[in-house]
mmCIF file of C-alpha atoms in Angstrom:
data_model
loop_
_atom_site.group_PDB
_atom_site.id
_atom_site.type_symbol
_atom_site.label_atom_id
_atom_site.label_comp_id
_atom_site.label_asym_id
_atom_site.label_seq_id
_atom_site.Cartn_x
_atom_site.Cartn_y
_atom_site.Cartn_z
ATOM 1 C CA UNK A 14 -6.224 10.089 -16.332
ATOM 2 C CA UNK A 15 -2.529 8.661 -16.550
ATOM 3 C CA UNK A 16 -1.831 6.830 -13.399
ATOM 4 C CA UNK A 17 1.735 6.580 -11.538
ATOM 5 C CA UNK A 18 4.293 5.138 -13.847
ATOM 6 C CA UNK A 19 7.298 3.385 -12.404
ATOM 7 C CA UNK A 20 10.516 1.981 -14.546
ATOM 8 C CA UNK A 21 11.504 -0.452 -15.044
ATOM 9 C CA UNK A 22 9.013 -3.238 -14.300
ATOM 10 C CA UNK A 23 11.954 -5.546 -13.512
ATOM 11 C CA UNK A 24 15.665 -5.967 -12.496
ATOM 12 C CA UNK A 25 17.859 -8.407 -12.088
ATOM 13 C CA UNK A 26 21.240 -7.283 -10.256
ATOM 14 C CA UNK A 27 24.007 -9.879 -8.212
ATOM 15 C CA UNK A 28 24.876 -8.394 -4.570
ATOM 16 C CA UNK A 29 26.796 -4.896 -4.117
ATOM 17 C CA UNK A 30 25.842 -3.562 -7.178
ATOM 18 C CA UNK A 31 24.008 -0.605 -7.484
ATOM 19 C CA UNK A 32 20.475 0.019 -8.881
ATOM 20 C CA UNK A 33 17.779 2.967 -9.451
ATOM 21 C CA UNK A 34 14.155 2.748 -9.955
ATOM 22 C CA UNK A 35 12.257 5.777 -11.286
ATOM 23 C CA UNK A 36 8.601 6.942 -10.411
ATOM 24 C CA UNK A 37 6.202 9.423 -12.132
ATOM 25 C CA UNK A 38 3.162 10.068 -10.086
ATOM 26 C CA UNK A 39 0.127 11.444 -11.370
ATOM 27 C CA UNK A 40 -0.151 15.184 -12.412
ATOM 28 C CA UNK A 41 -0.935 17.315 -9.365
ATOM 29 C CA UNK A 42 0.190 15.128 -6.628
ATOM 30 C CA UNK A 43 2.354 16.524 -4.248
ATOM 31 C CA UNK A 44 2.544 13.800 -2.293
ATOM 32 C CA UNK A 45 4.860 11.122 -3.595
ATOM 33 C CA UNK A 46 5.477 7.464 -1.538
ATOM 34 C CA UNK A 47 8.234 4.733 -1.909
ATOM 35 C CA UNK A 48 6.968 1.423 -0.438
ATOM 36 C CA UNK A 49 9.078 -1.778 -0.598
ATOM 37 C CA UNK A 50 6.957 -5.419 -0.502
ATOM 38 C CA UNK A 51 8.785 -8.253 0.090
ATOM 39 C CA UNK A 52 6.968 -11.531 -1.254
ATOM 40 C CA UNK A 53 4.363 -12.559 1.285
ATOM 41 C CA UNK A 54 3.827 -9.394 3.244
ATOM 42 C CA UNK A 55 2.145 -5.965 3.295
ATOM 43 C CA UNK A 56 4.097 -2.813 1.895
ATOM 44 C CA UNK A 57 6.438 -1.145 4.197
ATOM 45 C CA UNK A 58 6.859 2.654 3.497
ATOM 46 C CA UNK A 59 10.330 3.955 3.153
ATOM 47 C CA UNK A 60 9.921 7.127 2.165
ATOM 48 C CA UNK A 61 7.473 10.038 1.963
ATOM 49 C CA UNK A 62 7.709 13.430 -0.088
ATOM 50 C CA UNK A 63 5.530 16.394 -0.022
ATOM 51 C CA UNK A 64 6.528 17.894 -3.274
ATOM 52 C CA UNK A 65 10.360 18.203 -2.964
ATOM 53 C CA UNK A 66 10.775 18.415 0.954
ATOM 54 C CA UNK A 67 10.703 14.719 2.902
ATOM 55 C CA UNK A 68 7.937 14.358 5.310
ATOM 56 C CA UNK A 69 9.152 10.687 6.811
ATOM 57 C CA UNK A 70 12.281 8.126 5.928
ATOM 58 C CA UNK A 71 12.552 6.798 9.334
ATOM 59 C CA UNK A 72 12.084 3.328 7.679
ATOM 60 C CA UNK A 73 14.825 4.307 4.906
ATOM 61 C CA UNK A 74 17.978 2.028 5.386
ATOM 62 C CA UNK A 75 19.937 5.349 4.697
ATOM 63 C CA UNK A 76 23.202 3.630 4.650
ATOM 64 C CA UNK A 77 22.595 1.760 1.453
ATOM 65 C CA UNK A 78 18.926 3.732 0.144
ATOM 66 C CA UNK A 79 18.762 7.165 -1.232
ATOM 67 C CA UNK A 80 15.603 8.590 -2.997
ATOM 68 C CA UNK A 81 14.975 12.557 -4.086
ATOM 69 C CA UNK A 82 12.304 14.286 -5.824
ATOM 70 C CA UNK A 83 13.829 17.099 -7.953
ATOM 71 C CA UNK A 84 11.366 19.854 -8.715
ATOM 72 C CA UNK A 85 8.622 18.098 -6.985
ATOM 73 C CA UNK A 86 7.637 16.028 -9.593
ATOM 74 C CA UNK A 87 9.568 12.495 -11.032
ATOM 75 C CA UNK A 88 11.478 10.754 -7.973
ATOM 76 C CA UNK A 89 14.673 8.209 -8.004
ATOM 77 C CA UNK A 90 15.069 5.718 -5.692
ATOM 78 C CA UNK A 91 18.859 4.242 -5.615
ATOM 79 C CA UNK A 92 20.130 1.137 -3.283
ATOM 80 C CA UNK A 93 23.759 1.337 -3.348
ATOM 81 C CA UNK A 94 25.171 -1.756 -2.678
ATOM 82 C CA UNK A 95 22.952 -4.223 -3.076
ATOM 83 C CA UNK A 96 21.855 -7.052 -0.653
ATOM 84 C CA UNK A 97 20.444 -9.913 -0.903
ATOM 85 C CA UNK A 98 17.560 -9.173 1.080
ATOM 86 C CA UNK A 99 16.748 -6.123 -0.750
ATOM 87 C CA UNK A 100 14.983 -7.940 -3.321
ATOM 88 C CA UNK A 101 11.249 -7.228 -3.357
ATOM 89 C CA UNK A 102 8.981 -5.226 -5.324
ATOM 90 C CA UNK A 103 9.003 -1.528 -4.684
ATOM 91 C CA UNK A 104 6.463 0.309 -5.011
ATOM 92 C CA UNK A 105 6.021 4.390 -5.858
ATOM 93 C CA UNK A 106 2.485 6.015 -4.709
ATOM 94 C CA UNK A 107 1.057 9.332 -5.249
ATOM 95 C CA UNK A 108 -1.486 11.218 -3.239
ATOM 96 C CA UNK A 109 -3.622 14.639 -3.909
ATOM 97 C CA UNK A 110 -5.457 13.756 -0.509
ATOM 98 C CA UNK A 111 -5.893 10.732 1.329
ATOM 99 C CA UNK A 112 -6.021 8.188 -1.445
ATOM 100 C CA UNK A 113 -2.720 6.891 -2.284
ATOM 101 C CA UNK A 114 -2.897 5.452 -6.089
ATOM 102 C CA UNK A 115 -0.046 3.073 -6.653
ATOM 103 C CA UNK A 116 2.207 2.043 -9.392
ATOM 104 C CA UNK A 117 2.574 -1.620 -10.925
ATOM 105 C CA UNK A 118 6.008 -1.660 -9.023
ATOM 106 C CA UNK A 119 9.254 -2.736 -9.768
ATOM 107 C CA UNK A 120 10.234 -6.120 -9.345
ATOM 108 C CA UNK A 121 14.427 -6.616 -8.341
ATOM 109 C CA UNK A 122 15.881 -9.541 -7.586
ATOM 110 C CA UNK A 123 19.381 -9.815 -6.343
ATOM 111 C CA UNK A 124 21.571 -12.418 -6.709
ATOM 112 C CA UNK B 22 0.451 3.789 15.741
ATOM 113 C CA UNK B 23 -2.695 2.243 15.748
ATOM 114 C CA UNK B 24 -1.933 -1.636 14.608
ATOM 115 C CA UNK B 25 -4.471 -3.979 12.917
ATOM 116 C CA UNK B 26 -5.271 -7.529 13.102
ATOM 117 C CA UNK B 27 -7.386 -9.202 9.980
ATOM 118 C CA UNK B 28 -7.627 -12.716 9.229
ATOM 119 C CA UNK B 29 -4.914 -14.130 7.293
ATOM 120 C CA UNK B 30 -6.359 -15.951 4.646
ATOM 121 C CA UNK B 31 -10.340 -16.730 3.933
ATOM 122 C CA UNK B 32 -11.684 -18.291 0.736
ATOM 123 C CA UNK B 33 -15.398 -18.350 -0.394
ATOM 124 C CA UNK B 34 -18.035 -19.309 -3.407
ATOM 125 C CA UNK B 35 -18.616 -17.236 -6.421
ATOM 126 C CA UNK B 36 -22.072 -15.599 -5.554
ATOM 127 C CA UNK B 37 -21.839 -15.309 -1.980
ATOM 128 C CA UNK B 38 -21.066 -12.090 0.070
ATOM 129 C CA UNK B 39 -17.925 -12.009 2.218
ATOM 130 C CA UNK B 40 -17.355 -9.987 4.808
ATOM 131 C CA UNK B 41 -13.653 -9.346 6.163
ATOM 132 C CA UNK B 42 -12.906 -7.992 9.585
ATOM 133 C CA UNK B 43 -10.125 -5.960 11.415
ATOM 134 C CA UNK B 44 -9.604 -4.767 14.839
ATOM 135 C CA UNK B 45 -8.043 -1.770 15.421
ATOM 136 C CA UNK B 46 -8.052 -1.515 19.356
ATOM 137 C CA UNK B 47 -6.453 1.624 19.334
ATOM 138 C CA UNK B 48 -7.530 3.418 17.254
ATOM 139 C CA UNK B 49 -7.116 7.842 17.755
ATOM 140 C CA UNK B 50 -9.781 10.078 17.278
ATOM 141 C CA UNK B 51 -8.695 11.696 14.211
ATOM 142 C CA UNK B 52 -8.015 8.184 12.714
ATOM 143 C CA UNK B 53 -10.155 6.899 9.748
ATOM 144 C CA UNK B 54 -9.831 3.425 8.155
ATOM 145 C CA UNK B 55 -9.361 2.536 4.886
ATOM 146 C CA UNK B 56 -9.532 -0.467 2.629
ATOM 147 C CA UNK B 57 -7.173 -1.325 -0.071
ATOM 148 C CA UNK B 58 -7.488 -4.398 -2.340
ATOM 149 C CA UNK B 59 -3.836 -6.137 -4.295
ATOM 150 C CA UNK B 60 -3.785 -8.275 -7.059
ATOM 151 C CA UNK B 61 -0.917 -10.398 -7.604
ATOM 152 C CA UNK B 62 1.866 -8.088 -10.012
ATOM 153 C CA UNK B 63 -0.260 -5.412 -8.722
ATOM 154 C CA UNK B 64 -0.030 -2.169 -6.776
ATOM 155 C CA UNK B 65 -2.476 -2.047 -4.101
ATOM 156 C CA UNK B 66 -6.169 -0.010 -5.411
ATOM 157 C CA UNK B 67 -8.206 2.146 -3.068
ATOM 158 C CA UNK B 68 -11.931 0.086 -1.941
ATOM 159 C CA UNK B 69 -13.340 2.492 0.610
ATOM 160 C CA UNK B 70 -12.947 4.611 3.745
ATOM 161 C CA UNK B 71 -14.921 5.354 6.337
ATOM 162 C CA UNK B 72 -14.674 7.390 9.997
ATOM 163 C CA UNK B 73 -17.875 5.908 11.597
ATOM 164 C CA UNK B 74 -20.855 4.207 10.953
ATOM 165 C CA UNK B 75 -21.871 2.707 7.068
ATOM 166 C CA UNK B 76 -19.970 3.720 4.110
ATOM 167 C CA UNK B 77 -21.240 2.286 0.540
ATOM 168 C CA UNK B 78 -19.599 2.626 -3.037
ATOM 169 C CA UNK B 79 -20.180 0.476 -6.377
ATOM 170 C CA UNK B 80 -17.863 -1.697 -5.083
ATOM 171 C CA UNK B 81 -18.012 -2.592 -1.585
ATOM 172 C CA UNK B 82 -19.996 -1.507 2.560
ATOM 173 C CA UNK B 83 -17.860 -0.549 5.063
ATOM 174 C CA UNK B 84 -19.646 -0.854 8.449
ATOM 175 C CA UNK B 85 -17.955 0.614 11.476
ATOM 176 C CA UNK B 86 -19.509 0.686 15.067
ATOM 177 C CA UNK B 87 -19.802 3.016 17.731
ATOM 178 C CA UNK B 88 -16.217 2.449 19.848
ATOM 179 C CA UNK B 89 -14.671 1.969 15.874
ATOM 180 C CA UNK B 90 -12.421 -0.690 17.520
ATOM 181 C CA UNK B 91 -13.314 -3.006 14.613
ATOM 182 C CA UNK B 92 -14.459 -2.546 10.879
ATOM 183 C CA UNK B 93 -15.906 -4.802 8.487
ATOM 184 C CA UNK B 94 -15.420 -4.871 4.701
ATOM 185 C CA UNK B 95 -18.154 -6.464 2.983
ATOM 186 C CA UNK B 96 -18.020 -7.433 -0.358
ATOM 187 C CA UNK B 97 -21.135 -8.483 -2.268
ATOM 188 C CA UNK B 98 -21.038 -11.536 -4.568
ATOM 189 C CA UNK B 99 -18.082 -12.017 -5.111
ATOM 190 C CA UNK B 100 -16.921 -13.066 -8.134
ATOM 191 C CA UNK B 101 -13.456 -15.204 -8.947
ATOM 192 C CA UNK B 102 -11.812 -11.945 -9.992
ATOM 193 C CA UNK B 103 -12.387 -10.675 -6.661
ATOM 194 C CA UNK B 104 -9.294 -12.898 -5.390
ATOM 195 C CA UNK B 105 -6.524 -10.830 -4.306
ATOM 196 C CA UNK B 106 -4.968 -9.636 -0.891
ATOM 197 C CA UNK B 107 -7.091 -6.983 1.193
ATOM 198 C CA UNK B 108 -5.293 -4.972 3.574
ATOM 199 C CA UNK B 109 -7.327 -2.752 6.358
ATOM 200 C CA UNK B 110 -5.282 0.509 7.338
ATOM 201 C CA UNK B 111 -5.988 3.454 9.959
ATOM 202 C CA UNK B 112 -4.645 6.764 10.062
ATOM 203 C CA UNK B 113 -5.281 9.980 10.370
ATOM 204 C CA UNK B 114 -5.843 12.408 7.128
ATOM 205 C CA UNK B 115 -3.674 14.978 8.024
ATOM 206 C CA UNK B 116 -0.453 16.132 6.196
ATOM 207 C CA UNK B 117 1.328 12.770 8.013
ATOM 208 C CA UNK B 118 -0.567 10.904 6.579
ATOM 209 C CA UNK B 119 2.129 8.091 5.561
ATOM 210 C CA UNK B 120 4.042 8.463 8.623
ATOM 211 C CA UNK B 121 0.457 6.969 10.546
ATOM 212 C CA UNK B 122 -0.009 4.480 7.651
ATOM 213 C CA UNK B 123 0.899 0.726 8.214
ATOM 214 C CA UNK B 124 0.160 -2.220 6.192
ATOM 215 C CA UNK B 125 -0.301 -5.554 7.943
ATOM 216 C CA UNK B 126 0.067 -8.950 6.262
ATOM 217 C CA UNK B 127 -3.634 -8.573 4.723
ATOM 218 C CA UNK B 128 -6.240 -10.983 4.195
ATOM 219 C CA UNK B 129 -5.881 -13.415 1.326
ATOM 220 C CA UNK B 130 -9.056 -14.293 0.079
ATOM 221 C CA UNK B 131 -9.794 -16.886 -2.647
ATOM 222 C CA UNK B 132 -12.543 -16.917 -4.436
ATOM 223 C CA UNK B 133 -13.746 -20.513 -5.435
ATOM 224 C CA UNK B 134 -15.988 -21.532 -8.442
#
């Protein structure tokens, strides 16, 4: 079984430009997760979809984040501009039930 | 949200059995607790889960007692490929089930030869 595929592994960006990462979970999972882990500490969730419809982005910094799921499937996640504390890895998860299988994450470093 | 505490860092011998515990003090009735492991470059991989009691795959126990206001992840014999970050979450298994899912810090443990 393919497991959730994320693009591209890395990214290196300078501050206020913009930048999207792209997740493919696994077939059949309708639930979809964008985490971002800065170096050092646990993954925080930003965002939650259950197929197209968002469940939970309290922790989305919705000024400069964006992230949709067209037809319930793929999912984009866009920071427009850039900081410098945005870099991190972020991380895309998938879910049928409880068990959330993660992606090798993207890697973005601003500068 | 039910918040976790786990050691920060623990190192051990190849060989030797190493068990990691969390507190979860406030933990909800409807809450179970789960055990993910993260290798460095890594997303994090589904160990185990449990609700109450023992829980026992290929790859790790799980022991949980009555009040559940701790857990214990025991890993036998570890080897040095067992080094990586282990993070103990609760939450419930509803629909939510991100919105009730927090990662702490983890536990770092290092595996020595």
């Amino acid at each position: 079984e393919a497991g959730v595929a994320q693009s591209p592994r890395y990214k290196i960006i300078e501050k206020r430009q913009s930048v999207a990462f792209w997740c493919n979970p696994i077939s059949g999972h309708a639930t979809l997760y964008w985490y971002q882990q800065i170096l050092g500490q646990g993954p925080k969730l930003l965002i939650q979809f259950q197929n197209n419809g968002v469940v939970d982005d309290s922790q989305l910094p919705k000024d400069r984040f964006s992230a949709e799921r067209l037809k319930g499937v793929d999912s984009t996640l866009k920071i427009q501009p850039a900081k410098l504390e945005d870099s991190a890895v972020y991380l895309c998860a998938s879910s049928l039930t409880e068990t959330q299988y993660f992606g090798p994450g993207t890697r973005l470093l601003v500068l | 949200l039910a918040k976790t505490t786990q050691p920060i860092s623990m190192d051990s011998y190849e060989g030797q059995e190493v068990n990691i515990t969390c507190s979860h003090n406030n933990i909800a009735t409807n809450d179970y607790i789960t055990w993910y492991q993260q290798f460095p470059s890594q997303g994090p991989r589904f160990i185990i889960q449990g609700y109450k009691t023992k829980v026992t795959n290929e790859v790790a126990s799980l022991f949980i007692p009555a009040d559940r206001k701790s857990s214990t992840l025991s890993l036998p014999r570890v080897s040095l490929s067992d080094t990586a970050v282990y993070y103990c979450l609760v939450g419930d298994l509803g629909g939510n089930y991100g919105q009730n899912f927090v990662f702490g810090p983890g536990t770092r443990l290092s595996v020595l030869p």
